GROMACS .gro file of C-alpha atoms in nm:
model
  472
    1MET     CA    1   8.064  -7.896   3.118
    2ILE     CA    2   8.136  -7.552   3.271
    3GLU     CA    3   8.474  -7.638   3.361
    4TRP     CA    4   8.555  -7.785   3.030
    5PHE     CA    5   8.411  -7.466   2.853
    6ALA     CA    6   8.625  -7.244   3.117
    7ARG     CA    7   8.945  -7.439   3.012
    8GLN     CA    8   8.869  -7.406   2.618
    9LEU     CA    9   8.795  -7.033   2.677
   10ARG     CA   10   9.145  -6.985   2.867
   11VAL     CA   11   9.337  -7.131   2.565
   12LEU     CA   12   9.198  -6.847   2.338
   13PRO     CA   13   9.392  -6.517   2.282
   14LEU     CA   14   9.267  -6.227   2.511
   15GLN     CA   15   9.120  -6.051   2.200
   16ARG     CA   16   8.923  -6.342   2.079
   17ARG     CA   17   8.801  -6.401   2.432
   18ILE     CA   18   8.670  -6.082   2.490
   19SER     CA   19   8.482  -6.104   2.139
   20PHE     CA   20   8.351  -6.449   2.217
   21LEU     CA   21   8.238  -6.339   2.571
   22ALA     CA   22   8.080  -6.012   2.412
   23ALA     CA   23   7.878  -6.229   2.172
   24ILE     CA   24   7.765  -6.468   2.446
   25ALA     CA   25   7.675  -6.195   2.670
   26VAL     CA   26   7.445  -6.032   2.375
   27ALA     CA   27   7.324  -6.372   2.291
   28LEU     CA   28   7.202  -6.439   2.632
   29ALA     CA   29   7.047  -6.084   2.656
   30VAL     CA   30   6.878  -6.134   2.320
   31ALA     CA   31   6.736  -6.463   2.405
   32THR     CA   32   6.605  -6.359   2.747
   33THR     CA   33   6.449  -6.058   2.598
   34GLY     CA   34   6.302  -6.240   2.300
   35ILE     CA   35   6.166  -6.519   2.508
   36ALA     CA   36   6.012  -6.242   2.735
   37GLY     CA   37   5.864  -6.060   2.439
   38TYR     CA   38   5.723  -6.355   2.294
   39VAL     CA   39   5.551  -6.466   2.614
   40THR     CA   40   5.410  -6.122   2.663
   41ALA     CA   41   5.295  -6.095   2.306
   42ARG     CA   42   5.136  -6.440   2.347
   43TYR     CA   43   4.970  -6.359   2.662
   44SER     CA   44   4.838  -6.027   2.536
   45LEU     CA   45   4.691  -6.172   2.199
   46TYR     CA   46   4.520  -6.473   2.370
   47HIS     CA   47   4.395  -6.235   2.669
   48GLN     CA   48   4.234  -6.002   2.403
   49LEU     CA   49   4.105  -6.289   2.214
   50ASP     CA   50   3.934  -6.427   2.523
   51SER     CA   51   3.775  -6.085   2.606
   52GLU     CA   52   3.633  -6.051   2.243
   53LEU     CA   53   3.505  -6.401   2.238
   54THR     CA   54   3.347  -6.364   2.609
   55ASP     CA   55   3.160  -6.047   2.493
   56VAL     CA   56   3.039  -6.218   2.173
   57ALA     CA   57   2.941  -6.538   2.365
   58SER     CA   58   2.757  -6.320   2.623
   59LEU     CA   59   2.551  -6.137   2.354
   60ALA     CA   60   2.490  -6.472   2.174
   61ALA     CA   61   2.370  -6.639   2.499
   62VAL     CA   62   2.114  -6.363   2.535
   63SER     CA   63   1.951  -6.440   2.189
   64VAL     CA   64   1.963  -6.827   2.246
   65ALA     CA   65   1.803  -6.774   2.590
   66GLY     CA   66   1.502  -6.637   2.399
   67ASP     CA   67   1.475  -6.921   2.145
   68LEU     CA   68   1.668  -7.241   2.254
   69PRO     CA   69   1.513  -7.476   1.992
   70THR     CA   70   1.664  -7.269   1.690
   71LEU     CA   71   1.968  -7.135   1.910
   72GLY     CA   72   1.825  -6.796   1.881
   73GLY     CA   73   1.791  -6.804   1.509
   74LEU     CA   74   2.165  -6.838   1.466
   75ASN     CA   75   2.278  -7.000   1.126
   76SER     CA   76   2.590  -7.111   0.997
   77SER     CA   77   2.628  -6.838   0.741
   78SER     CA   78   2.622  -6.567   1.037
   79LEU     CA   79   2.871  -6.772   1.232
   80HIS     CA   80   3.119  -6.793   0.948
   81ALA     CA   81   3.093  -6.432   0.869
   82ALA     CA   82   3.185  -6.377   1.255
   83ASN     CA   83   3.453  -6.636   1.223
   84VAL     CA   84   3.306  -6.822   1.519
   85THR     CA   85   3.148  -7.160   1.588
   86VAL     CA   86   2.852  -7.201   1.868
   87VAL     CA   87   2.731  -7.479   2.035
   88VAL     CA   88   2.491  -7.521   2.342
   89VAL     CA   89   2.584  -7.768   2.605
   90ARG     CA   90   2.343  -7.905   2.875
   91ALA     CA   91   2.446  -8.016   3.224
   92ASP     CA   92   2.385  -8.385   3.139
   93GLY     CA   93   2.625  -8.364   2.856
   94ALA     CA   94   2.377  -8.315   2.549
   95ILE     CA   95   2.501  -8.089   2.276
   96PHE     CA   96   2.294  -7.861   2.053
   97ARG     CA   97   2.432  -7.718   1.745
   98VAL     CA   98   2.343  -7.457   1.466
   99PRO     CA   99   2.145  -7.616   1.189
  100GLY     CA  100   2.399  -7.680   0.893
  101GLU     CA  101   2.718  -7.618   1.084
  102GLN     CA  102   2.989  -7.881   1.023
  103VAL     CA  103   3.254  -7.790   1.294
  104GLN     CA  104   3.210  -8.018   1.602
  105LEU     CA  105   3.358  -7.798   1.891
  106PRO     CA  106   3.469  -8.022   2.170
  107ALA     CA  107   3.288  -7.989   2.491
  108GLY     CA  108   3.459  -8.100   2.805
  109GLU     CA  109   3.441  -8.078   3.187
  110GLU     CA  110   3.503  -7.701   3.183
  111GLU     CA  111   3.204  -7.639   2.985
  112LEU     CA  112   2.974  -7.877   3.166
  113THR     CA  113   3.097  -7.715   3.498
  114ILE     CA  114   2.986  -7.363   3.372
  115ALA     CA  115   2.623  -7.537   3.273
  116ARG     CA  116   2.607  -7.701   3.603
  117MET     CA  117   2.724  -7.398   3.820
  118HIS     CA  118   2.545  -7.153   3.576
  119GLN     CA  119   2.791  -6.897   3.680
  120GLY     CA  120   3.159  -6.767   3.578
  121SER     CA  121   3.327  -6.832   3.240
  122ALA     CA  122   3.592  -7.051   3.103
  123ALA     CA  123   3.866  -7.008   2.818
  124HIS     CA  124   4.100  -7.263   2.697
  125SER     CA  125   4.244  -7.406   2.371
  126ALA     CA  126   4.165  -7.735   2.234
  127TYR     CA  127   4.158  -7.930   1.906
  128ALA     CA  128   3.844  -8.005   1.694
  129PRO     CA  129   3.798  -8.376   1.560
  130ASP     CA  130   3.935  -8.245   1.231
  131GLY     CA  131   4.270  -8.130   1.412
  132THR     CA  132   4.197  -7.767   1.394
  133GLN     CA  133   4.302  -7.572   1.711
  134TYR     CA  134   4.024  -7.356   1.850
  135ARG     CA  135   4.012  -7.096   2.137
  136ILE     CA  136   3.700  -7.177   2.323
  137VAL     CA  137   3.506  -6.993   2.578
  138ALA     CA  138   3.193  -7.089   2.764
  139VAL     CA  139   2.934  -6.865   2.948
  140PRO     CA  140   2.605  -6.958   3.115
  141ILE     CA  141   2.274  -6.889   2.929
  142PRO     CA  142   2.072  -6.637   3.120
  143ASN     CA  143   1.751  -6.767   3.255
  144LEU     CA  144   1.806  -7.113   3.133
  145LYS     CA  145   1.958  -7.323   3.425
  146ASN     CA  146   2.191  -7.604   3.322
  147TYR     CA  147   2.297  -7.491   3.005
  148ALA     CA  148   2.605  -7.308   2.893
  149LEU     CA  149   2.695  -7.148   2.547
  150VAL     CA  150   3.019  -7.248   2.403
  151LEU     CA  151   3.193  -7.032   2.132
  152GLY     CA  152   3.521  -7.105   1.928
  153ARG     CA  153   3.728  -6.941   1.691
  154ASP     CA  154   4.015  -7.086   1.485
  155LEU     CA  155   4.356  -7.003   1.625
  156GLU     CA  156   4.538  -7.025   1.299
  157PRO     CA  157   4.548  -6.641   1.236
  158THR     CA  158   4.677  -6.574   1.593
  159ASN     CA  159   4.941  -6.877   1.553
  160ARG     CA  160   5.057  -6.712   1.229
  161ILE     CA  161   5.119  -6.391   1.401
  162LEU     CA  162   5.295  -6.550   1.699
  163SER     CA  163   5.512  -6.768   1.427
  164ALA     CA  164   5.611  -6.447   1.248
  165LEU     CA  165   5.704  -6.280   1.567
  166TRP     CA  166   5.910  -6.580   1.672
  167LEU     CA  167   6.100  -6.573   1.342
  168VAL     CA  168   6.159  -6.197   1.367
  169LEU     CA  169   6.304  -6.234   1.717
  170ILE     CA  170   6.526  -6.537   1.600
  171LEU     CA  171   6.663  -6.356   1.303
  172SER     CA  172   6.714  -6.026   1.488
  173GLY     CA  173   6.879  -6.227   1.783
  174VAL     CA  174   7.129  -6.394   1.551
  175SER     CA  175   7.212  -6.077   1.371
  176GLY     CA  176   7.283  -5.902   1.705
  177VAL     CA  177   7.498  -6.181   1.811
  178ILE     CA  178   7.673  -6.150   1.488
  179TRP     CA  179   7.729  -5.779   1.529
  180ALA     CA  180   7.814  -5.817   1.880
  181GLY     CA  181   8.100  -6.047   1.779
  182PHE     CA  182   8.222  -5.790   1.522
  183ILE     CA  183   8.179  -5.499   1.753
  184GLY     CA  184   8.344  -5.687   2.050
  185SER     CA  185   8.638  -5.766   1.825
  186ALA     CA  186   8.698  -5.402   1.732
  187VAL     CA  187   8.648  -5.286   2.088
  188ALA     CA  188   8.893  -5.552   2.217
  189ARG     CA  189   9.142  -5.463   1.933
  190SER     CA  190   9.112  -5.077   2.017
  191GLY     CA  191   9.108  -5.154   2.411
  192LEU     CA  192   9.393  -5.400   2.412
  193GLY     CA  193   9.615  -5.148   2.212
  194PRO     CA  194   9.798  -5.046   2.539
  195VAL     CA  195   9.844  -5.395   2.652
  196ARG     CA  196  10.006  -5.486   2.306
  197ARG     CA  197  10.244  -5.209   2.331
  198LEU     CA  198  10.314  -5.284   2.704
  199THR     CA  199  10.382  -5.649   2.604
  200ALA     CA  200  10.612  -5.524   2.314
  201ALA     CA  201  10.787  -5.296   2.545
  202VAL     CA  202  10.853  -5.598   2.799
  203GLU     CA  203  10.953  -5.830   2.511
  204HIS     CA  204  11.196  -5.539   2.381
  205VAL     CA  205  11.354  -5.501   2.733
  206ALA     CA  206  11.391  -5.883   2.760
  207ALA     CA  207  11.530  -5.928   2.418
  208THR     CA  208  11.779  -5.605   2.418
  209ASP     CA  209  11.820  -5.523   2.791
  210GLU     CA  210  11.732  -5.159   2.683
  211LEU     CA  211  11.538  -4.994   2.932
  212ALA     CA  212  11.326  -4.773   2.680
  213PRO     CA  213  10.985  -4.642   2.829
  214ILE     CA  214  10.665  -4.664   2.631
  215LYS     CA  215  10.431  -4.374   2.504
  216VAL     CA  216  10.135  -4.324   2.740
  217THR     CA  217   9.826  -4.160   2.610
  218GLY     CA  218   9.494  -4.141   2.827
  219LYS     CA  219   9.437  -4.177   3.190
  220ASP     CA  220   9.253  -4.521   3.215
  221GLU     CA  221   9.371  -4.815   3.408
  222LEU     CA  222   9.588  -4.937   3.107
  223SER     CA  223   9.751  -4.611   3.083
  224ARG     CA  224   9.815  -4.604   3.434
  225LEU     CA  225   9.960  -4.947   3.419
  226ALA     CA  226  10.178  -4.825   3.141
  227MET     CA  227  10.301  -4.528   3.364
  228SER     CA  228  10.377  -4.759   3.654
  229PHE     CA  229  10.596  -4.976   3.408
  230ASN     CA  230  10.768  -4.668   3.296
  231GLN     CA  231  10.837  -4.568   3.648
  232MET     CA  232  10.965  -4.933   3.715
  233LEU     CA  233  11.194  -4.907   3.422
  234ASP     CA  234  11.321  -4.549   3.546
  235SER     CA  235  11.397  -4.710   3.904
  236LEU     CA  236  11.563  -5.023   3.723
  237ALA     CA  237  11.789  -4.756   3.515
  238VAL     CA  238  11.863  -4.561   3.822
  239SER     CA  239  11.941  -4.874   4.015
  240ARG     CA  240  12.158  -5.001   3.724
  241GLU     CA  241  12.335  -4.673   3.697
  242ARG     CA  242  12.414  -4.679   4.075
  243GLN     CA  243  12.548  -5.017   4.049
  244ARG     CA  244  12.759  -4.940   3.767
  245GLN     CA  245  12.878  -4.636   3.938
  246LEU     CA  246  12.962  -4.824   4.251
  247ILE     CA  247  13.162  -5.065   4.056
  248ALA     CA  248  13.339  -4.820   3.865
  249ASP     CA  249  13.415  -4.593   4.194
  250ALA     CA  250  13.498  -4.897   4.362
  251GLY     CA  251  13.744  -5.022   4.100
  252HIS     CA  252  13.911  -4.688   4.123
  253GLU     CA  253  13.952  -4.678   4.471
  254LEU     CA  254  14.067  -5.020   4.496
  255ARG     CA  255  14.331  -4.967   4.244
  256THR     CA  256  14.562  -4.744   4.454
  257PRO     CA  257  14.587  -4.979   4.770
  258LEU     CA  258  14.619  -5.286   4.557
  259THR     CA  259  14.901  -5.130   4.342
  260SER     CA  260  15.062  -5.016   4.667
  261LEU     CA  261  15.039  -5.346   4.826
  262ARG     CA  262  15.169  -5.520   4.512
  263THR     CA  263  15.462  -5.281   4.504
  264ASN     CA  264  15.571  -5.324   4.847
  265ILE     CA  265  15.515  -5.698   4.849
  266GLU     CA  266  15.718  -5.732   4.528
  267LEU     CA  267  15.995  -5.520   4.704
  268LEU     CA  268  15.981  -5.750   5.011
  269LEU     CA  269  16.015  -6.054   4.784
  270SER     CA  270  16.312  -5.914   4.617
  271ASP     CA  271  16.456  -5.840   4.913
  272ALA     CA  272  16.401  -6.188   5.053
  273ARG     CA  273  16.652  -6.314   4.775
  274SER     CA  274  16.897  -6.020   4.758
  275GLN     CA  275  16.903  -5.914   5.153
  276MET     CA  276  16.973  -5.555   5.027
  277LEU     CA  277  16.723  -5.351   5.238
  278PRO     CA  278  16.834  -5.257   5.589
  279VAL     CA  279  16.604  -5.365   5.879
  280ASP     CA  280  16.459  -5.027   5.932
  281ALA     CA  281  16.360  -5.015   5.585
  282ARG     CA  282  16.211  -5.349   5.583
  283THR     CA  283  16.020  -5.264   5.891
  284GLU     CA  284  15.883  -4.951   5.739
  285ILE     CA  285  15.775  -5.123   5.431
  286LEU     CA  286  15.580  -5.392   5.663
  287ALA     CA  287  15.424  -5.104   5.865
  288ASP     CA  288  15.320  -4.952   5.534
  289VAL     CA  289  15.162  -5.283   5.417
  290ASN     CA  290  14.988  -5.333   5.739
  291ALA     CA  291  14.843  -4.973   5.701
  292GLN     CA  292  14.722  -5.031   5.338
  293LEU     CA  293  14.543  -5.364   5.450
  294ALA     CA  294  14.380  -5.207   5.726
  295GLU     CA  295  14.267  -4.940   5.470
  296PHE     CA  296  14.175  -5.189   5.206
  297THR     CA  297  13.988  -5.376   5.484
  298THR     CA  298  13.790  -5.071   5.574
  299LEU     CA  299  13.698  -4.998   5.224
  300ILE     CA  300  13.568  -5.357   5.169
  301GLN     CA  301  13.354  -5.319   5.478
  302ASP     CA  302  13.222  -5.004   5.347
  303LEU     CA  303  13.146  -5.154   5.017
  304VAL     CA  304  12.981  -5.443   5.176
  305GLN     CA  305  12.752  -5.193   5.398
  306LEU     CA  306  12.651  -4.988   5.089
  307ALA     CA  307  12.536  -5.316   4.910
  308ARG     CA  308  12.359  -5.440   5.217
  309GLU     CA  309  12.171  -5.114   5.247
  310ASP     CA  310  12.063  -5.139   4.878
  311SER     CA  311  11.914  -5.470   4.909
  312VAL     CA  312  11.836  -5.563   5.274
  313VAL     CA  313  11.481  -5.600   5.360
  314ALA     CA  314  11.374  -5.374   5.632
  315SER     CA  315  11.299  -5.500   5.983
  316PRO     CA  316  11.202  -5.199   6.168
  317GLU     CA  317  11.132  -5.207   6.542
  318PRO     CA  318  11.055  -4.958   6.839
  319ILE     CA  319  11.377  -4.829   6.955
  320ASP     CA  320  11.518  -4.560   7.195
  321PHE     CA  321  11.750  -4.340   6.985
  322ARG     CA  322  11.959  -4.250   7.297
  323THR     CA  323  12.074  -4.607   7.322
  324VAL     CA  324  12.189  -4.599   6.964
  325VAL     CA  325  12.382  -4.260   7.028
  326THR     CA  326  12.532  -4.381   7.357
  327ASN     CA  327  12.676  -4.717   7.178
  328ALA     CA  328  12.821  -4.512   6.908
  329LEU     CA  329  12.974  -4.279   7.171
  330GLU     CA  330  13.142  -4.560   7.342
  331ARG     CA  331  13.315  -4.657   7.012
  332ALA     CA  332  13.427  -4.298   6.947
  333ARG     CA  333  13.564  -4.251   7.294
  334ARG     CA  334  13.786  -4.572   7.228
  335ARG     CA  335  13.922  -4.406   6.893
  336GLY     CA  336  13.972  -4.072   7.028
  337PRO     CA  337  14.087  -4.109   7.391
  338GLY     CA  338  14.218  -3.750   7.425
  339MET     CA  339  13.883  -3.600   7.296
  340VAL     CA  340  13.626  -3.417   7.513
  341PHE     CA  341  13.274  -3.505   7.453
  342ASP     CA  342  12.976  -3.255   7.559
  343VAL     CA  343  12.678  -3.487   7.541
  344GLU     CA  344  12.312  -3.405   7.612
  345LEU     CA  345  12.071  -3.658   7.520
  346ASN     CA  346  11.689  -3.590   7.537
  347PRO     CA  347  11.430  -3.877   7.501
  348LEU     CA  348  11.363  -3.991   7.120
  349TYR     CA  349  11.169  -4.297   7.029
  350ILE     CA  350  11.165  -4.409   6.661
  351ILE     CA  351  11.072  -4.686   6.446
  352GLY     CA  352  11.395  -4.813   6.278
  353GLU     CA  353  11.680  -5.071   6.252
  354PHE     CA  354  11.924  -5.063   6.558
  355ASP     CA  355  12.251  -5.162   6.389
  356THR     CA  356  12.200  -4.956   6.073
  357LEU     CA  357  12.129  -4.631   6.268
  358GLU     CA  358  12.432  -4.721   6.518
  359ARG     CA  359  12.669  -4.763   6.205
  360ALA     CA  360  12.544  -4.427   6.067
  361ILE     CA  361  12.606  -4.223   6.397
  362THR     CA  362  12.944  -4.400   6.441
  363ASN     CA  363  13.048  -4.264   6.122
  364LEU     CA  364  12.967  -3.914   6.205
  365LEU     CA  365  13.133  -3.936   6.535
  366ASP     CA  366  13.434  -4.097   6.375
  367ASN     CA  367  13.444  -3.789   6.109
  368ALA     CA  368  13.422  -3.564   6.411
  369VAL     CA  369  13.724  -3.758   6.602
  370LYS     CA  370  13.925  -3.764   6.250
  371TRP     CA  371  13.904  -3.375   6.211
  372SER     CA  372  13.924  -3.259   6.560
  373PRO     CA  373  14.236  -3.115   6.705
  374PRO     CA  374  14.408  -3.301   7.003
  375GLY     CA  375  14.213  -3.231   7.326
  376GLY     CA  376  13.918  -3.062   7.130
  377THR     CA  377  13.558  -3.092   7.221
  378ILE     CA  378  13.297  -3.260   7.031
  379ARG     CA  379  12.944  -3.179   7.092
  380VAL     CA  380  12.653  -3.437   7.078
  381HIS     CA  381  12.319  -3.282   7.141
  382LEU     CA  382  11.980  -3.480   7.090
  383GLU     CA  383  11.676  -3.247   7.132
  384GLY     CA  384  11.346  -3.327   6.985
  385ASP     CA  385  11.378  -3.505   6.660
  386ARG     CA  386  11.720  -3.374   6.586
  387LEU     CA  387  12.052  -3.488   6.674
  388ARG     CA  388  12.348  -3.232   6.621
  389ILE     CA  389  12.727  -3.352   6.596
  390SER     CA  390  12.980  -3.074   6.581
  391ASP     CA  391  13.351  -3.066   6.633
  392GLN     CA  392  13.629  -2.782   6.632
  393GLY     CA  393  13.820  -2.908   6.341
  394PRO     CA  394  13.871  -2.692   6.010
  395GLY     CA  395  13.510  -2.735   5.895
  396ILE     CA  396  13.387  -2.795   5.547
  397ASP     CA  397  13.418  -2.549   5.247
  398GLU     CA  398  13.121  -2.424   5.088
  399ALA     CA  399  13.200  -2.556   4.756
  400ASP     CA  400  13.221  -2.920   4.894
  401LEU     CA  401  12.886  -2.900   5.104
  402PRO     CA  402  12.665  -2.995   4.805
  403PHE     CA  403  12.877  -3.324   4.738
  404ILE     CA  404  12.976  -3.415   5.101
  405PHE     CA  405  12.724  -3.732   5.096
  406ASP     CA  406  12.820  -3.847   4.742
  407ARG     CA  407  12.995  -4.184   4.729
  408PHE     CA  408  13.384  -4.181   4.719
  409TYR     CA  409  13.373  -3.811   4.738
  410ARG     CA  410  13.679  -3.666   4.915
  411THR     CA  411  13.762  -3.313   4.973
  412ASP     CA  412  14.105  -3.154   4.871
  413THR     CA  413  14.200  -3.144   5.247
  414SER     CA  414  14.106  -3.511   5.279
  415ARG     CA  415  14.286  -3.677   5.004
  416ASN     CA  416  14.615  -3.737   5.195
  417THR     CA  417  14.424  -3.868   5.499
  418PRO     CA  418  14.304  -4.227   5.575
  419GLY     CA  419  13.950  -4.292   5.461
  420THR     CA  420  13.723  -4.429   5.180
  421GLY     CA  421  13.493  -4.166   5.105
  422LEU     CA  422  13.195  -4.378   5.183
  423GLY     CA  423  13.125  -4.312   5.550
  424LEU     CA  424  12.915  -4.014   5.497
  425SER     CA  425  12.720  -4.181   5.217
  426ILE     CA  426  12.651  -4.460   5.443
  427VAL     CA  427  12.491  -4.224   5.692
  428SER     CA  428  12.296  -4.035   5.434
  429GLN     CA  429  12.159  -4.356   5.291
  430ALA     CA  430  12.077  -4.491   5.641
  431VAL     CA  431  11.876  -4.186   5.767
  432THR     CA  432  11.703  -4.153   5.423
  433ARG     CA  433  11.587  -4.516   5.440
  434HIS     CA  434  11.423  -4.420   5.804
  435GLY     CA  435  11.236  -4.128   5.655
  436GLY     CA  436  11.468  -3.857   5.791
  437TRP     CA  437  11.724  -3.632   5.642
  438VAL     CA  438  12.080  -3.539   5.734
  439ARG     CA  439  12.246  -3.197   5.652
  440ALA     CA  440  12.616  -3.055   5.707
  441ASP     CA  441  12.715  -2.696   5.768
  442ARG     CA  442  12.962  -2.513   5.986
  443SER     CA  443  12.935  -2.510   6.362
  444ALA     CA  444  12.937  -2.193   6.572
  445GLU     CA  445  13.310  -2.251   6.654
  446GLY     CA  446  13.396  -2.290   6.278
  447GLY     CA  447  13.421  -2.671   6.261
  448ALA     CA  448  13.192  -2.916   6.089
  449GLN     CA  449  12.838  -2.981   6.213
  450PHE     CA  450  12.611  -3.244   6.099
  451THR     CA  451  12.222  -3.248   6.185
  452VAL     CA  452  12.034  -3.560   6.165
  453SER     CA  453  11.652  -3.556   6.177
  454LEU     CA  454  11.445  -3.859   6.232
  455PRO     CA  455  11.060  -3.883   6.255
  456GLY     CA  456  10.973  -4.021   6.595
  457SER     CA  457  10.811  -3.908   6.938
  458THR     CA  458  10.952  -3.816   7.275
  459THR     CA  459  10.728  -4.065   7.443
  460LEU     CA  460  10.646  -4.433   7.382
  461ALA     CA  461  10.273  -4.358   7.403
  462GLY     CA  462  10.317  -4.129   7.089
  463LEU     CA  463  10.528  -4.381   6.908
  464ALA     CA  464  10.240  -4.644   6.945
  465GLU     CA  465  10.061  -4.470   6.655
  466SER     CA  466  10.361  -4.448   6.436
  467ASP     CA  467  10.358  -4.633   6.104
  468PRO     CA  468  10.647  -4.888   6.048
  469SER     CA  469  10.574  -4.852   5.666
  470ARG     CA  470  10.761  -4.518   5.630
  471LEU     CA  471  11.090  -4.705   5.660
  472ARG     CA  472  11.187  -4.741   5.313
   0.00000   0.00000   0.00000
């Protein structure tokens, strides 16, 4: 039954569900309060009635003790005036009534027990032979052993009070439930306003693909949810813009080598038919095609790397950063055989991705090899949490420093040199994902200097307390 009710409730719209649950909650509260109030009122009325009847019975018992044959001179008129009925019960079951009294009070075991024990008192409800309900009390008669006085009062007035109270409780409970339903509906309609706006915004985004934020008012949980939704839209808009920019920049950068390749290949195809080009010219064109293919391959690799950095799930692990730099230095030495490398590596342990960091450091060293003069010195110093790589090349102009890490950005002096304009962007992205930063400036010798800072520790013991979650 409960499962069926839960299934039916889940089918209802949220606003109706809240109104319905509010009405049920109020109904349960009203029912509990009403029952408790009715039981308390009934107990209080009966207790008060029992106390009153016991007092009256005790006074009447004193009178009866002085004149048992006439029951203390009691008569039906005085009993009717007091709205009570009196009988005397003997231990053997004999019953003595007031002369002229027509009402026959029932006398059961409780009353006989009081007569036999001649102590205590008893109170209970019982029905007379005519069907009238009475509240009956029994007390022993002083100085008359084996006798008890039984006194009763009609319960109709008391039952009318209880019936009226029960009716009032039912009417007030029903009206309370109805009002609770209306108020719950109003509260649900008002409280679910932000949810409706959020739902409309989500449906608008799904239908139009327009990332329009919603208006947020207040500081409650729903408002925070709306703010989180707006932040998600902002992040999605930034990601979409970055993808659009990457595609546009990639298309622009790919156009030049593709056009050059097509031109050279068409020239070679034409020469294959006409045999007009000399051998040296054909060899030069083939060398140009080979260089353009190498540049094209490098550009594709960098684009794939950037796409991977944007989407890959981080798998950080403890690594010795010196090993990362050493591996990158081996590649740099092969690419710059005439260069002098001044290397000083102090311990630094970090939480990160080995391959990503190695690619970033390799890009910085390749940049230093590219711009250093023949036989120049490249200094690689790792001290504390900072790695500095400097060269003796022409350096970076002040005007270019703010844009040096942008995708496809190339300075005026580098436009005629091999490169894709993505290497330093990959460095910045990799370092940022590891919770660090990278900065470019001029070295003391006038060349370029790149400083990489990564959070870590100079000992493995200190790294044990690091938080891998900082790798974004």
